[in-house]
Amino acid sequence: MNEEMRIRSEEMDEARSFLEGVLTSIAAAVVVLDQDFQVKSWNLGAADLWGLRLDEVLDEPFFGLDFGLPTQSLRAMAEECIRTGKRGASMEIDAVNRFGRHMSCRVQCSPFGGQHGGVVLLMEEGRSPGAEGSAGVR
């Protein structure tokens, strides 16, 4: 019994390492939220884009974070994704990156097929909005 548990633990560690490697290698920002919209994963791309590390955002309410992306404008998209279980259309949002530069951020929301539901947000820097005004949704 102990040997079987040890083998299973090693297999789980390998799977976790593999998935962490995949998330780390993706250049885009990938954020996983649970069904209550708390941050469960925040990859290196998200840290590079927004300037916050995983340990600063883990288990925090995503829509309460202040990091240059007007997160409240994504709430309806995330709620719809959880409700329908389907990926929605991408959204372009004006944002400010960690260097204070205005940019356009393309956000895609997909349902997370994990045990407890949630969503996966894929965020990529798009073209510069050009205007130095306030951030908003397009």
Short mmCIF file of N, CA and C in Angstrom, two decimals:
data_model
loop_
_atom_site.label_atom_id
_atom_site.label_comp_id
_atom_site.label_asym_id
_atom_site.label_seq_id
_atom_site.Cartn_x
_atom_site.Cartn_y
_atom_site.Cartn_z
N MET A 1 0.82 -1.19 0.00
CA MET A 1 0.00 0.00 0.00
C MET A 1 0.87 1.26 0.00
N ASN A 2 1.89 1.31 0.86
CA ASN A 2 2.78 2.47 0.91
C ASN A 2 3.53 2.65 -0.40
N GLU A 3 3.94 1.55 -1.00
CA GLU A 3 4.66 1.62 -2.28
C GLU A 3 3.76 2.20 -3.36
N GLU A 4 2.50 1.78 -3.38
CA GLU A 4 1.56 2.30 -4.38
C GLU A 4 1.32 3.79 -4.17
N MET A 5 1.20 4.21 -2.93
CA MET A 5 1.01 5.64 -2.65
C MET A 5 2.24 6.45 -3.05
N ARG A 6 3.41 5.90 -2.83
CA ARG A 6 4.64 6.58 -3.23
C ARG A 6 4.69 6.74 -4.74
N ILE A 7 4.33 5.68 -5.46
CA ILE A 7 4.31 5.73 -6.93
C ILE A 7 3.31 6.76 -7.41
N ARG A 8 2.12 6.77 -6.83
CA ARG A 8 1.09 7.75 -7.22
C ARG A 8 1.55 9.18 -6.94
N SER A 9 2.20 9.37 -5.81
CA SER A 9 2.71 10.71 -5.47
C SER A 9 3.75 11.16 -6.48
N GLU A 10 4.64 10.26 -6.87
CA GLU A 10 5.64 10.60 -7.88
C GLU A 10 4.98 10.93 -9.21
N GLU A 11 3.96 10.17 -9.59
CA GLU A 11 3.25 10.44 -10.84
C GLU A 11 2.56 11.80 -10.79
N MET A 12 1.96 12.12 -9.64
CA MET A 12 1.31 13.43 -9.50
C MET A 12 2.34 14.55 -9.57
N ASP A 13 3.48 14.37 -8.94
CA ASP A 13 4.54 15.37 -8.99
C ASP A 13 5.03 15.58 -10.42
N GLU A 14 5.18 14.49 -11.17
CA GLU A 14 5.60 14.59 -12.56
C GLU A 14 4.56 15.33 -13.39
N ALA A 15 3.28 15.00 -13.19
CA ALA A 15 2.22 15.68 -13.94
C ALA A 15 2.18 17.16 -13.60
N ARG A 16 2.31 17.49 -12.32
CA ARG A 16 2.30 18.89 -11.89
C ARG A 16 3.48 19.64 -12.50
N SER A 17 4.66 19.03 -12.48
CA SER A 17 5.85 19.66 -13.07
C SER A 17 5.67 19.87 -14.57
N PHE A 18 5.09 18.89 -15.24
CA PHE A 18 4.85 19.01 -16.67
C PHE A 18 3.91 20.18 -16.96
N LEU A 19 2.80 20.26 -16.24
CA LEU A 19 1.84 21.34 -16.48
C LEU A 19 2.42 22.70 -16.13
N GLU A 20 3.20 22.78 -15.07
CA GLU A 20 3.86 24.03 -14.72
C GLU A 20 4.84 24.43 -15.82
N GLY A 21 5.53 23.45 -16.40
CA GLY A 21 6.44 23.73 -17.50
C GLY A 21 5.72 24.26 -18.72
N VAL A 22 4.56 23.69 -19.01
CA VAL A 22 3.76 24.17 -20.15
C VAL A 22 3.33 25.61 -19.91
N LEU A 23 2.78 25.89 -18.74
CA LEU A 23 2.33 27.25 -18.44
C LEU A 23 3.48 28.25 -18.44
N THR A 24 4.63 27.84 -17.96
CA THR A 24 5.79 28.73 -17.92
C THR A 24 6.30 29.04 -19.31
N SER A 25 6.19 28.09 -20.23
CA SER A 25 6.74 28.28 -21.57
C SER A 25 5.84 29.11 -22.48
N ILE A 26 4.60 29.34 -22.08
CA ILE A 26 3.68 30.14 -22.90
C ILE A 26 4.01 31.61 -22.68
N ALA A 27 4.26 32.32 -23.77
CA ALA A 27 4.63 33.73 -23.67
C ALA A 27 3.45 34.60 -23.26
N ALA A 28 2.26 34.22 -23.65
CA ALA A 28 1.07 34.99 -23.29
C ALA A 28 0.79 34.85 -21.80
N ALA A 29 0.05 35.80 -21.27
CA ALA A 29 -0.38 35.73 -19.88
C ALA A 29 -1.53 34.73 -19.78
N VAL A 30 -1.38 33.75 -18.91
CA VAL A 30 -2.44 32.76 -18.67
C VAL A 30 -2.79 32.81 -17.20
N VAL A 31 -4.07 33.05 -16.92
CA VAL A 31 -4.56 33.14 -15.56
C VAL A 31 -5.73 32.18 -15.41
N VAL A 32 -5.69 31.32 -14.40
CA VAL A 32 -6.78 30.40 -14.12
C VAL A 32 -7.52 30.90 -12.89
N LEU A 33 -8.85 31.03 -13.04
CA LEU A 33 -9.71 31.46 -11.94
C LEU A 33 -10.66 30.34 -11.58
N ASP A 34 -10.94 30.18 -10.29
CA ASP A 34 -11.93 29.18 -9.89
C ASP A 34 -13.33 29.74 -10.10
N GLN A 35 -14.34 28.97 -9.74
CA GLN A 35 -15.72 29.41 -9.98
C GLN A 35 -16.10 30.64 -9.17
N ASP A 36 -15.33 30.95 -8.14
CA ASP A 36 -15.56 32.18 -7.36
C ASP A 36 -14.66 33.32 -7.83
N PHE A 37 -13.98 33.09 -8.95
CA PHE A 37 -13.10 34.07 -9.59
C PHE A 37 -11.88 34.44 -8.74
N GLN A 38 -11.41 33.49 -7.97
CA GLN A 38 -10.15 33.67 -7.26
C GLN A 38 -9.03 33.10 -8.11
N VAL A 39 -7.88 33.75 -8.08
CA VAL A 39 -6.74 33.34 -8.89
C VAL A 39 -6.19 32.02 -8.37
N LYS A 40 -6.10 31.03 -9.26
CA LYS A 40 -5.54 29.72 -8.92
C LYS A 40 -4.23 29.45 -9.64
N SER A 41 -4.01 30.14 -10.74
CA SER A 41 -2.74 30.02 -11.47
C SER A 41 -2.47 31.34 -12.17
N TRP A 42 -1.20 31.72 -12.21
CA TRP A 42 -0.76 33.00 -12.79
C TRP A 42 0.61 32.72 -13.37
N ASN A 43 0.69 32.56 -14.68
CA ASN A 43 1.96 32.11 -15.27
C ASN A 43 2.99 33.23 -15.38
N LEU A 44 4.17 32.87 -15.84
CA LEU A 44 5.26 33.82 -15.99
C LEU A 44 4.90 34.94 -16.97
N GLY A 45 4.13 34.61 -18.01
CA GLY A 45 3.68 35.63 -18.97
C GLY A 45 2.84 36.69 -18.29
N ALA A 46 1.97 36.28 -17.35
CA ALA A 46 1.15 37.24 -16.60
C ALA A 46 2.04 38.10 -15.69
N ALA A 47 3.02 37.47 -15.06
CA ALA A 47 3.94 38.22 -14.20
C ALA A 47 4.73 39.23 -15.01
N ASP A 48 5.19 38.83 -16.19
CA ASP A 48 5.96 39.73 -17.06
C ASP A 48 5.10 40.89 -17.56
N LEU A 49 3.86 40.60 -17.93
CA LEU A 49 2.99 41.63 -18.49
C LEU A 49 2.50 42.61 -17.44
N TRP A 50 2.09 42.09 -16.28
CA TRP A 50 1.44 42.93 -15.29
C TRP A 50 2.30 43.29 -14.08
N GLY A 51 3.43 42.63 -13.91
CA GLY A 51 4.34 42.98 -12.83
C GLY A 51 3.97 42.42 -11.46
N LEU A 52 3.04 41.50 -11.41
CA LEU A 52 2.69 40.84 -10.15
C LEU A 52 3.10 39.38 -10.22
N ARG A 53 3.65 38.87 -9.12
CA ARG A 53 4.06 37.47 -9.06
C ARG A 53 2.90 36.61 -8.56
N LEU A 54 3.01 35.31 -8.81
CA LEU A 54 1.98 34.37 -8.37
C LEU A 54 1.71 34.50 -6.87
N ASP A 55 2.75 34.61 -6.07
CA ASP A 55 2.54 34.66 -4.62
C ASP A 55 1.81 35.94 -4.18
N GLU A 56 1.75 36.95 -5.04
CA GLU A 56 1.03 38.18 -4.72
C GLU A 56 -0.45 38.10 -5.09
N VAL A 57 -0.81 37.17 -5.98
CA VAL A 57 -2.19 37.11 -6.47
C VAL A 57 -2.90 35.80 -6.15
N LEU A 58 -2.17 34.77 -5.76
CA LEU A 58 -2.76 33.46 -5.53
C LEU A 58 -3.87 33.54 -4.48
N ASP A 59 -5.02 32.99 -4.84
CA ASP A 59 -6.23 32.95 -3.99
C ASP A 59 -6.85 34.32 -3.74
N GLU A 60 -6.38 35.33 -4.46
CA GLU A 60 -6.99 36.66 -4.36
C GLU A 60 -8.14 36.76 -5.36
N PRO A 61 -9.18 37.55 -5.05
CA PRO A 61 -10.26 37.76 -6.02
C PRO A 61 -9.74 38.54 -7.23
N PHE A 62 -9.84 37.94 -8.41
CA PHE A 62 -9.29 38.55 -9.62
C PHE A 62 -9.87 39.93 -9.86
N PHE A 63 -11.18 40.08 -9.67
CA PHE A 63 -11.83 41.35 -9.98
C PHE A 63 -11.54 42.43 -8.94
N GLY A 64 -10.82 42.10 -7.89
CA GLY A 64 -10.40 43.07 -6.90
C GLY A 64 -8.95 43.50 -7.07
N LEU A 65 -8.24 42.86 -8.00
CA LEU A 65 -6.83 43.19 -8.23
C LEU A 65 -6.71 44.50 -9.01
N ASP A 66 -5.69 45.27 -8.70
CA ASP A 66 -5.42 46.53 -9.39
C ASP A 66 -4.04 46.44 -10.01
N PHE A 67 -3.99 46.11 -11.31
CA PHE A 67 -2.68 45.93 -11.94
C PHE A 67 -2.60 46.50 -13.34
N GLY A 68 -3.48 47.40 -13.71
CA GLY A 68 -3.39 48.06 -15.01
C GLY A 68 -4.39 47.58 -16.03
N LEU A 69 -5.10 46.51 -15.73
CA LEU A 69 -6.15 45.99 -16.60
C LEU A 69 -7.48 46.24 -15.90
N PRO A 70 -8.42 46.91 -16.56
CA PRO A 70 -9.72 47.14 -15.91
C PRO A 70 -10.50 45.82 -15.83
N THR A 71 -10.21 45.05 -14.80
CA THR A 71 -10.74 43.69 -14.68
C THR A 71 -12.26 43.63 -14.63
N GLN A 72 -12.90 44.65 -14.07
CA GLN A 72 -14.36 44.63 -13.98
C GLN A 72 -15.01 44.52 -15.35
N SER A 73 -14.34 45.01 -16.38
CA SER A 73 -14.90 44.93 -17.73
C SER A 73 -14.89 43.50 -18.26
N LEU A 74 -14.19 42.59 -17.58
CA LEU A 74 -14.14 41.19 -17.99
C LEU A 74 -15.13 40.32 -17.23
N ARG A 75 -15.76 40.87 -16.21
CA ARG A 75 -16.63 40.06 -15.35
C ARG A 75 -17.76 39.39 -16.12
N ALA A 76 -18.47 40.14 -16.95
CA ALA A 76 -19.60 39.56 -17.69
C ALA A 76 -19.13 38.43 -18.60
N MET A 77 -17.98 38.61 -19.25
CA MET A 77 -17.45 37.58 -20.13
C MET A 77 -17.12 36.31 -19.33
N ALA A 78 -16.50 36.46 -18.17
CA ALA A 78 -16.14 35.30 -17.34
C ALA A 78 -17.38 34.61 -16.79
N GLU A 79 -18.36 35.39 -16.35
CA GLU A 79 -19.60 34.80 -15.83
C GLU A 79 -20.33 34.02 -16.92
N GLU A 80 -20.38 34.58 -18.12
CA GLU A 80 -21.03 33.90 -19.26
C GLU A 80 -20.29 32.61 -19.60
N CYS A 81 -18.99 32.64 -19.55
CA CYS A 81 -18.18 31.46 -19.85
C CYS A 81 -18.47 30.33 -18.85
N ILE A 82 -18.57 30.68 -17.58
CA ILE A 82 -18.90 29.67 -16.56
C ILE A 82 -20.33 29.17 -16.76
N ARG A 83 -21.25 30.08 -17.03
CA ARG A 83 -22.66 29.71 -17.17
C ARG A 83 -22.89 28.78 -18.34
N THR A 84 -22.27 29.08 -19.49
CA THR A 84 -22.52 28.30 -20.70
C THR A 84 -21.54 27.15 -20.89
N GLY A 85 -20.37 27.26 -20.27
CA GLY A 85 -19.34 26.25 -20.49
C GLY A 85 -18.70 26.36 -21.85
N LYS A 86 -18.85 27.54 -22.50
CA LYS A 86 -18.31 27.74 -23.84
C LYS A 86 -17.38 28.94 -23.87
N ARG A 87 -16.41 28.87 -24.77
CA ARG A 87 -15.48 29.98 -24.97
C ARG A 87 -16.23 31.13 -25.63
N GLY A 88 -16.00 32.32 -25.13
CA GLY A 88 -16.62 33.49 -25.71
C GLY A 88 -15.70 34.16 -26.73
N ALA A 89 -16.21 35.20 -27.35
CA ALA A 89 -15.40 35.98 -28.29
C ALA A 89 -14.32 36.71 -27.51
N SER A 90 -13.20 36.96 -28.17
CA SER A 90 -12.14 37.70 -27.49
C SER A 90 -12.54 39.16 -27.35
N MET A 91 -11.90 39.83 -26.41
CA MET A 91 -12.20 41.23 -26.12
C MET A 91 -10.89 42.01 -26.14
N GLU A 92 -10.93 43.20 -26.72
CA GLU A 92 -9.77 44.11 -26.71
C GLU A 92 -10.04 45.17 -25.65
N ILE A 93 -9.10 45.32 -24.73
CA ILE A 93 -9.26 46.27 -23.64
C ILE A 93 -8.03 47.16 -23.56
N ASP A 94 -8.25 48.46 -23.43
CA ASP A 94 -7.13 49.37 -23.21
C ASP A 94 -6.63 49.16 -21.78
N ALA A 95 -5.33 49.08 -21.62
CA ALA A 95 -4.74 48.80 -20.32
C ALA A 95 -3.41 49.54 -20.20
N VAL A 96 -2.80 49.44 -19.04
CA VAL A 96 -1.49 50.01 -18.79
C VAL A 96 -0.61 48.89 -18.26
N ASN A 97 0.49 48.60 -18.95
CA ASN A 97 1.34 47.48 -18.51
C ASN A 97 2.19 47.88 -17.31
N ARG A 98 3.02 46.97 -16.85
CA ARG A 98 3.80 47.21 -15.63
C ARG A 98 4.82 48.32 -15.76
N PHE A 99 5.13 48.72 -17.00
CA PHE A 99 6.08 49.81 -17.23
C PHE A 99 5.37 51.16 -17.38
N GLY A 100 4.04 51.17 -17.19
CA GLY A 100 3.27 52.39 -17.31
C GLY A 100 2.92 52.75 -18.74
N ARG A 101 3.15 51.83 -19.67
CA ARG A 101 2.88 52.09 -21.08
C ARG A 101 1.45 51.67 -21.41
N HIS A 102 0.73 52.56 -22.09
CA HIS A 102 -0.62 52.26 -22.52
C HIS A 102 -0.55 51.23 -23.64
N MET A 103 -1.46 50.28 -23.60
CA MET A 103 -1.48 49.22 -24.60
C MET A 103 -2.89 48.71 -24.76
N SER A 104 -3.06 47.91 -25.77
CA SER A 104 -4.30 47.19 -25.98
C SER A 104 -4.03 45.75 -25.55
N CYS A 105 -4.96 45.18 -24.80
CA CYS A 105 -4.80 43.80 -24.34
C CYS A 105 -5.95 42.97 -24.90
N ARG A 106 -5.60 41.93 -25.62
CA ARG A 106 -6.60 41.00 -26.16
C ARG A 106 -6.80 39.90 -25.13
N VAL A 107 -8.06 39.70 -24.71
CA VAL A 107 -8.37 38.72 -23.67
C VAL A 107 -9.33 37.69 -24.24
N GLN A 108 -9.00 36.43 -24.03
CA GLN A 108 -9.86 35.30 -24.42
C GLN A 108 -10.20 34.54 -23.15
N CYS A 109 -11.45 34.17 -23.00
CA CYS A 109 -11.90 33.44 -21.82
C CYS A 109 -12.41 32.07 -22.25
N SER A 110 -11.89 31.03 -21.62
CA SER A 110 -12.30 29.65 -21.90
C SER A 110 -12.71 28.98 -20.61
N PRO A 111 -13.69 28.07 -20.69
CA PRO A 111 -14.07 27.34 -19.47
C PRO A 111 -12.94 26.44 -19.01
N PHE A 112 -12.77 26.33 -17.72
CA PHE A 112 -11.77 25.44 -17.15
C PHE A 112 -12.46 24.13 -16.81
N GLY A 113 -11.99 23.06 -17.39
CA GLY A 113 -12.63 21.76 -17.23
C GLY A 113 -12.25 21.04 -15.96
N GLY A 114 -11.69 21.74 -15.02
CA GLY A 114 -11.27 21.10 -13.78
C GLY A 114 -12.46 20.65 -12.94
N GLN A 115 -12.16 20.03 -11.86
CA GLN A 115 -13.16 19.42 -10.99
C GLN A 115 -14.18 20.43 -10.48
N HIS A 116 -13.77 21.64 -10.21
CA HIS A 116 -14.66 22.61 -9.60
C HIS A 116 -15.04 23.76 -10.54
N GLY A 117 -14.75 23.64 -11.81
CA GLY A 117 -15.09 24.68 -12.75
C GLY A 117 -14.17 25.88 -12.66
N GLY A 118 -14.55 26.93 -13.33
CA GLY A 118 -13.75 28.15 -13.38
C GLY A 118 -13.47 28.53 -14.81
N VAL A 119 -12.54 29.44 -15.01
CA VAL A 119 -12.20 29.92 -16.35
C VAL A 119 -10.70 30.08 -16.49
N VAL A 120 -10.26 30.05 -17.73
CA VAL A 120 -8.88 30.33 -18.08
C VAL A 120 -8.88 31.60 -18.92
N LEU A 121 -8.12 32.59 -18.51
CA LEU A 121 -7.98 33.83 -19.26
C LEU A 121 -6.63 33.83 -19.96
N LEU A 122 -6.66 34.06 -21.26
CA LEU A 122 -5.45 34.19 -22.06
C LEU A 122 -5.36 35.65 -22.45
N MET A 123 -4.28 36.31 -22.06
CA MET A 123 -4.13 37.74 -22.32
C MET A 123 -2.86 37.99 -23.12
N GLU A 124 -3.00 38.73 -24.21
CA GLU A 124 -1.85 39.07 -25.06
C GLU A 124 -1.86 40.55 -25.35
N GLU A 125 -0.67 41.12 -25.35
CA GLU A 125 -0.54 42.53 -25.69
C GLU A 125 -0.81 42.69 -27.17
N GLY A 126 -1.72 43.60 -27.48
CA GLY A 126 -2.05 43.89 -28.87
C GLY A 126 -1.40 45.18 -29.31
N ARG A 127 -2.01 45.81 -30.25
CA ARG A 127 -1.48 47.07 -30.75
C ARG A 127 -1.69 48.15 -29.70
N SER A 128 -0.87 49.17 -29.76
CA SER A 128 -0.99 50.29 -28.84
C SER A 128 -2.24 51.08 -29.18
N PRO A 129 -3.04 51.46 -28.18
CA PRO A 129 -4.25 52.22 -28.47
C PRO A 129 -3.96 53.63 -28.97
N GLY A 130 -2.74 54.09 -28.80
CA GLY A 130 -2.36 55.40 -29.32
C GLY A 130 -2.72 56.54 -28.40
N ALA A 131 -3.89 56.50 -27.83
CA ALA A 131 -4.31 57.58 -26.93
C ALA A 131 -3.75 57.34 -25.55
N GLU A 132 -3.36 58.38 -24.90
CA GLU A 132 -2.83 58.29 -23.55
C GLU A 132 -3.94 58.50 -22.53
N GLY A 133 -5.19 58.36 -22.95
CA GLY A 133 -6.33 58.57 -22.06
C GLY A 133 -6.53 57.41 -21.13
N SER A 134 -7.69 57.38 -20.52
CA SER A 134 -7.97 56.33 -19.54
C SER A 134 -8.23 55.00 -20.22
N ALA A 135 -8.02 53.95 -19.46
CA ALA A 135 -8.22 52.61 -19.99
C ALA A 135 -9.71 52.36 -20.18
N GLY A 136 -10.04 51.57 -21.18
CA GLY A 136 -11.43 51.24 -21.44
C GLY A 136 -11.56 50.03 -22.31
N VAL A 137 -12.81 49.63 -22.55
CA VAL A 137 -13.12 48.47 -23.38
C VAL A 137 -13.41 48.91 -24.78
N ARG A 138 -12.97 48.10 -25.74
CA ARG A 138 -13.31 48.38 -27.13
C ARG A 138 -14.31 47.36 -27.61
#
